[in-house]
mmCIF file of C-alpha atoms and ligand atoms in Angstrom:
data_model
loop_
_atom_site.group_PDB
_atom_site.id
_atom_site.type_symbol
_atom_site.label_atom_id
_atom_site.label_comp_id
_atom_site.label_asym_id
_atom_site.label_seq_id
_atom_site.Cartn_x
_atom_site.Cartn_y
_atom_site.Cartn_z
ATOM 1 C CA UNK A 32 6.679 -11.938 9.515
ATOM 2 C CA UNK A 33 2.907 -11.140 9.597
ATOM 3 C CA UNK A 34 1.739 -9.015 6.910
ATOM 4 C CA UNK A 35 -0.667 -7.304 5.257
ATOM 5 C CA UNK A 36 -1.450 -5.602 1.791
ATOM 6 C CA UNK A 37 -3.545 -2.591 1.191
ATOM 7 C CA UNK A 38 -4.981 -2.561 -2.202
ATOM 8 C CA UNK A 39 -5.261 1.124 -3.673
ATOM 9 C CA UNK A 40 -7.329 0.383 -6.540
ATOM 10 C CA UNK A 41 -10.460 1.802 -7.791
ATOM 11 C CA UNK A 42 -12.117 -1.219 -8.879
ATOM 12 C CA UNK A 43 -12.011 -4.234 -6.277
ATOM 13 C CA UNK A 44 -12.533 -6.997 -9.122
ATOM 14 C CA UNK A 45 -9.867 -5.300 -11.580
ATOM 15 C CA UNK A 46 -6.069 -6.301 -12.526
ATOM 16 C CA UNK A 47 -4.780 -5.037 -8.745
ATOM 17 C CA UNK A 48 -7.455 -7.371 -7.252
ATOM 18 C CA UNK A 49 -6.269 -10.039 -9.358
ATOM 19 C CA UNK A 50 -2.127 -9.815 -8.346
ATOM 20 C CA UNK A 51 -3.470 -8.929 -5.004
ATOM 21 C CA UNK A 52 -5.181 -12.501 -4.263
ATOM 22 C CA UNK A 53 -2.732 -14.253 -5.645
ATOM 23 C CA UNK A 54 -0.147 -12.196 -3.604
ATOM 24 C CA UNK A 55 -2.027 -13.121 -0.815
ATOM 25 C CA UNK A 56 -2.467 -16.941 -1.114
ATOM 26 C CA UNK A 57 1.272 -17.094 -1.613
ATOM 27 C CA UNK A 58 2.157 -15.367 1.146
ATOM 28 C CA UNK A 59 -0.521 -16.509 3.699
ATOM 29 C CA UNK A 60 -1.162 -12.271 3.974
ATOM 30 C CA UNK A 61 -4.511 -10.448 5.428
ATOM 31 C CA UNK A 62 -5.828 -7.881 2.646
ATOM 32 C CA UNK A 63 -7.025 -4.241 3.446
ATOM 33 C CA UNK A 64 -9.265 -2.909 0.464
ATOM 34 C CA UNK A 65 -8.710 1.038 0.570
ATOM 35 C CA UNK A 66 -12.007 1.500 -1.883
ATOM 36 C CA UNK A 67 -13.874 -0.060 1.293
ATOM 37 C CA UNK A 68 -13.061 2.154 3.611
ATOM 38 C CA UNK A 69 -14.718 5.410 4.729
ATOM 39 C CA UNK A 70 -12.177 8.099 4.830
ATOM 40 C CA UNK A 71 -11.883 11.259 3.654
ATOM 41 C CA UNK A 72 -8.585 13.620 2.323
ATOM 42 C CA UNK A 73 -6.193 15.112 4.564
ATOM 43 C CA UNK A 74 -7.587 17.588 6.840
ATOM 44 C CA UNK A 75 -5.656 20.269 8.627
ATOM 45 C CA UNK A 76 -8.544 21.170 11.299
ATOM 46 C CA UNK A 77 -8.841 16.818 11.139
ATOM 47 C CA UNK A 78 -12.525 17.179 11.169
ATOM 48 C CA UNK A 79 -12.151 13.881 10.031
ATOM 49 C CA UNK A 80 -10.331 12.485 12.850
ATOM 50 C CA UNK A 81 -13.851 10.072 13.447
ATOM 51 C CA UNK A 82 -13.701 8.190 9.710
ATOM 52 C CA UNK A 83 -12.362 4.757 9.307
ATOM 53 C CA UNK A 84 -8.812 6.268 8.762
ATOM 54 C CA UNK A 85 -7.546 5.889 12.400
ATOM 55 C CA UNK A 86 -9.149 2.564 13.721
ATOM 56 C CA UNK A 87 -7.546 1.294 10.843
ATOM 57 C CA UNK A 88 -4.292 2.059 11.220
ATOM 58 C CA UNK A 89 -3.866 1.401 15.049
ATOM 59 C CA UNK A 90 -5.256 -2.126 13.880
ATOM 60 C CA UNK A 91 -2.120 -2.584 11.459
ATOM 61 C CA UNK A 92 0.581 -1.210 13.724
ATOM 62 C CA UNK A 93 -0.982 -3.431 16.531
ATOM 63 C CA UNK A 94 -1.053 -7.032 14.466
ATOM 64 C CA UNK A 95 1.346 -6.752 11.811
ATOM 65 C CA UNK A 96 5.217 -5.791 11.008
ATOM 66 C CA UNK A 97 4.968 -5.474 7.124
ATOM 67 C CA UNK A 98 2.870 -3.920 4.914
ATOM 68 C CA UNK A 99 2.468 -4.501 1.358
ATOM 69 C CA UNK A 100 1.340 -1.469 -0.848
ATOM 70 C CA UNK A 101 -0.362 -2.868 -3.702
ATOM 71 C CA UNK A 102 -1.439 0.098 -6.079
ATOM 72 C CA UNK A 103 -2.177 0.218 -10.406
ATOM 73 C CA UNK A 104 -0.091 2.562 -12.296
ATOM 74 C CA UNK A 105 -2.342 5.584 -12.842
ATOM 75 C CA UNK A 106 -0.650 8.855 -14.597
ATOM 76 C CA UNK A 107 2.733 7.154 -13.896
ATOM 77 C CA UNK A 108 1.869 7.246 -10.246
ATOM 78 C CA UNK A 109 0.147 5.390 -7.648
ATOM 79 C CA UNK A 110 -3.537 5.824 -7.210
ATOM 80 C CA UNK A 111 -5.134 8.628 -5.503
ATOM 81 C CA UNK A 112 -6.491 6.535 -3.457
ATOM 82 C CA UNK A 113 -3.527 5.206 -1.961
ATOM 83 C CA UNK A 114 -2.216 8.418 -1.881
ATOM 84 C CA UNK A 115 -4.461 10.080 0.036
ATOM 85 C CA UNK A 116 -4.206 7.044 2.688
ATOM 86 C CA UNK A 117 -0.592 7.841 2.704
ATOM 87 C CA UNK A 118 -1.365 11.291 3.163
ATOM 88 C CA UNK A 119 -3.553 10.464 6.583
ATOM 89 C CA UNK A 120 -0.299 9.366 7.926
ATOM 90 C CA UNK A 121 -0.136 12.871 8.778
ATOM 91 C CA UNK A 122 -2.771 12.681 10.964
ATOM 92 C CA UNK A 123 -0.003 9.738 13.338
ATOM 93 C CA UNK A 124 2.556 12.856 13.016
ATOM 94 C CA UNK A 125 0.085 15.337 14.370
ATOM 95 C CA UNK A 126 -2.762 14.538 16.263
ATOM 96 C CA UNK A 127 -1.952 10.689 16.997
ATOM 97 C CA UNK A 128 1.842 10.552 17.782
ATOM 98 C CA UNK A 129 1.517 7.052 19.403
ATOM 99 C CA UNK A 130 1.101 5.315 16.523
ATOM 100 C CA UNK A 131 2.731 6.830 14.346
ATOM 101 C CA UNK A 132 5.714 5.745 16.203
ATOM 102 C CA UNK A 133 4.604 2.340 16.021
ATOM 103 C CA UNK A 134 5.634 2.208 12.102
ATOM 104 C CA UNK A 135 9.044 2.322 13.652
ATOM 105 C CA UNK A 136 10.946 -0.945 13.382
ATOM 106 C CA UNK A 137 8.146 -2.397 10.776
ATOM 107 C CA UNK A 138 8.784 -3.136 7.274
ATOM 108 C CA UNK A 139 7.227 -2.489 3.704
ATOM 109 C CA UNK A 140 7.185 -3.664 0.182
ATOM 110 C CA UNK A 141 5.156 -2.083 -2.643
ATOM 111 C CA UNK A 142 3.708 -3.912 -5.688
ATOM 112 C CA UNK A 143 2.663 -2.195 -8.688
ATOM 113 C CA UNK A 144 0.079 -3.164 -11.268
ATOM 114 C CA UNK A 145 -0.276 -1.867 -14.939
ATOM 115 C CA UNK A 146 -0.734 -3.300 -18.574
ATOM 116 C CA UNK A 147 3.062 -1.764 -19.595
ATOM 117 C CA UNK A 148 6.354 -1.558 -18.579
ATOM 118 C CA UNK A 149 6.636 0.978 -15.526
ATOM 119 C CA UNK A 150 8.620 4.569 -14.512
ATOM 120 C CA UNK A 151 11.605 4.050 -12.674
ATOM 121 C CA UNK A 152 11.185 6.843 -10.173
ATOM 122 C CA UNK A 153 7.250 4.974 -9.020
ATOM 123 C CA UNK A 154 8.742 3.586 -6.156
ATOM 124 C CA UNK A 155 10.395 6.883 -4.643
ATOM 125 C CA UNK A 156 7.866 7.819 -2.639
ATOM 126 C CA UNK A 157 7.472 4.865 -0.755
ATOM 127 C CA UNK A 158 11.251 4.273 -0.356
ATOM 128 C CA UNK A 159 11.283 8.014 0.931
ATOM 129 C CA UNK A 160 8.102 7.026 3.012
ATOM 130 C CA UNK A 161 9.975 4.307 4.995
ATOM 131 C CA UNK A 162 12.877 6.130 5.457
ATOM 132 C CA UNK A 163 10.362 9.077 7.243
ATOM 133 C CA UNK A 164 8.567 6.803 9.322
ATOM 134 C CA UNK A 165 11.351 4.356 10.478
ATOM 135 C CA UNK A 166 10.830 1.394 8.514
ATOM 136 C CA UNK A 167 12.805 -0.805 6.179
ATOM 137 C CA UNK A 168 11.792 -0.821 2.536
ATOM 138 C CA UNK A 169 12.128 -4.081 1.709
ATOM 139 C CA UNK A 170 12.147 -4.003 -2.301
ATOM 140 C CA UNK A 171 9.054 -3.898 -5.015
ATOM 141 C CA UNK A 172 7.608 -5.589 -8.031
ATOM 142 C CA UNK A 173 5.747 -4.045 -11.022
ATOM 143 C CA UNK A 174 3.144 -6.890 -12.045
ATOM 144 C CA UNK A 175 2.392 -6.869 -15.364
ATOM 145 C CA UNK A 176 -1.538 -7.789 -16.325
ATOM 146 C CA UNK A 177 -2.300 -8.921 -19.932
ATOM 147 C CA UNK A 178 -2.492 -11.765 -22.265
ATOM 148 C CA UNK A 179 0.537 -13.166 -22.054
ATOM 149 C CA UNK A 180 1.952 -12.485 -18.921
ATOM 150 C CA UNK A 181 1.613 -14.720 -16.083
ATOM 151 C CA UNK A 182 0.982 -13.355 -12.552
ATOM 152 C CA UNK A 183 2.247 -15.653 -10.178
ATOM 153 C CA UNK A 184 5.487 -16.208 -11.908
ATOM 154 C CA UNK A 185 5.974 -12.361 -11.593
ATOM 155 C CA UNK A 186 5.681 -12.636 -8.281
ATOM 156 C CA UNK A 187 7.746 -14.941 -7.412
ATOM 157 C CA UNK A 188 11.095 -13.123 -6.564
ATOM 158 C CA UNK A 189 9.386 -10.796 -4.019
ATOM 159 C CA UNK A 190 7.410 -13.714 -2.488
ATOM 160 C CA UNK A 191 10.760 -15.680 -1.686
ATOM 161 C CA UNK A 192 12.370 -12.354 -0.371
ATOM 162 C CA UNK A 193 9.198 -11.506 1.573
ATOM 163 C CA UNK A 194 9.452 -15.089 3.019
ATOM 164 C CA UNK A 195 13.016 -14.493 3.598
ATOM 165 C CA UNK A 196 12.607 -11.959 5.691
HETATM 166 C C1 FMN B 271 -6.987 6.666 -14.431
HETATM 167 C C2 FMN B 271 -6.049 5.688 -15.061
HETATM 168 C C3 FMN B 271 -4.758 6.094 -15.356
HETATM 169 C C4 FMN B 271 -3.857 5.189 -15.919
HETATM 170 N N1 FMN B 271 -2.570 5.584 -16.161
HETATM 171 C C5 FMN B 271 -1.663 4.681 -16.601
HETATM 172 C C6 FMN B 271 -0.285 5.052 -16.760
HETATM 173 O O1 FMN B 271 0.129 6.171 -16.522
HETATM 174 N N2 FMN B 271 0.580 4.100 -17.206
HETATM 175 C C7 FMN B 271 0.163 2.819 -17.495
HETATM 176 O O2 FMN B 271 0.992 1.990 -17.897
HETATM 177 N N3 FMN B 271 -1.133 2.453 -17.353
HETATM 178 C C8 FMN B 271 -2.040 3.341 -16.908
HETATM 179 N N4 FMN B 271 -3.349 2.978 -16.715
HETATM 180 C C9 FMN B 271 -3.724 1.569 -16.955
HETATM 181 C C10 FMN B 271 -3.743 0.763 -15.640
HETATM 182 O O3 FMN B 271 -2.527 0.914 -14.931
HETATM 183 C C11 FMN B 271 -3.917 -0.715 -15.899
HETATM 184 O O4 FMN B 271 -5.026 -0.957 -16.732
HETATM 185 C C12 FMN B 271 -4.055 -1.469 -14.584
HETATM 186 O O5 FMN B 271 -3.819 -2.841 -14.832
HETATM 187 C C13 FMN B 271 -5.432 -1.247 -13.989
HETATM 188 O O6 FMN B 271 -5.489 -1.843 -12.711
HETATM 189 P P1 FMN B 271 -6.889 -1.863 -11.906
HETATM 190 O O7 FMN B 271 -7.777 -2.840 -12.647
HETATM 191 O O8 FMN B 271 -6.545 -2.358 -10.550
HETATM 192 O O9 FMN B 271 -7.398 -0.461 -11.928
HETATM 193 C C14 FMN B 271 -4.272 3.859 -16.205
HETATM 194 C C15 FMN B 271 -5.592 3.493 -15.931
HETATM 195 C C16 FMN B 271 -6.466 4.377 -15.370
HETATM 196 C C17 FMN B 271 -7.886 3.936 -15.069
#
């Protein structure tokens, strides 16, 4: 499986970052830093259609069959960041059918960062975002960043399943 994780934080050097490169070495994965790229909101009129949103897309439906969402808890949710990439999906149900359908048959997993223990209904969207689009939702893991909690051993479970797969 090739893969790739999009990082929905607002700092690139912060706790997400951190989970992120380790996720990344363990998994051999290419890394997609949302806070990089030029794109704007949603737009009905999608006066926008000419930002960074669309190149970047067809480039991960074209070379990869899983994507990793790797967002930080913020307000019990994922970042607005990442959420307004998710909402651009719109734009592949409306003025870019072709690859929208290309999410068909493709896979994700989400990973979620905070400094606590996390909501139970985080992951809803995205399970409900893979069922939409066609793909399988292949299971998540909340990462916890602090003192005395090791990264890599939290990652391990969805590492081997990711591998598994
Ligand atoms: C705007 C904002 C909102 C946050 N909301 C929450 C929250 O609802 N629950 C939580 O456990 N932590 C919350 N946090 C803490 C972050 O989830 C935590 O510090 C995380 O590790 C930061 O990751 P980052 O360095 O990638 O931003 C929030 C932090 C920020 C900046």
């Amino acid at each position: 499986m090739t893969g790739i994780i999009l990082q929905g934080s607002s700092r690139s050097d912060g706790d997400t970052a951190a989970v992120v490169k380790q996720l990344a070495q363990l998994l051999d994965y290419e890394i997609i830093d949302l806070r990089l790229l030029n794109f704007s909101d949603y737009d009905y009129l999608a006066e926008n259609s000419h930002d960074e949103f669309l190149p970047t897309v067809r480039h991960i439906v074209a070379h990869y069959d899983h994507i990793v969402w790797a967002t930080p808890v913020y307000w019990y949710s994922m970042s607005a960041l990442m959420k307004r990439f998710l909402d651009r999906i719109s734009d592949c149900l409306r003025i870019e059918k072709e690859t929208g359908r290309q999410f068909r048959g493709m896979s994700m997993s989400l990973i979620s960062v905070s400094n606590d223990e996390r909501n139970e209904a985080f992951e809803t969207p995205f399970i409900l975002t893979a069922d939409y689009l066609g793909m399988s939702y292949l299971g998540d893991q909340h990462v916890i960043v602090g003192n005395d909690h090791d990264i890599k051993s939290q990652l391990t479970a969805i590492v081997r399943k990711l591998k598994s797969c």
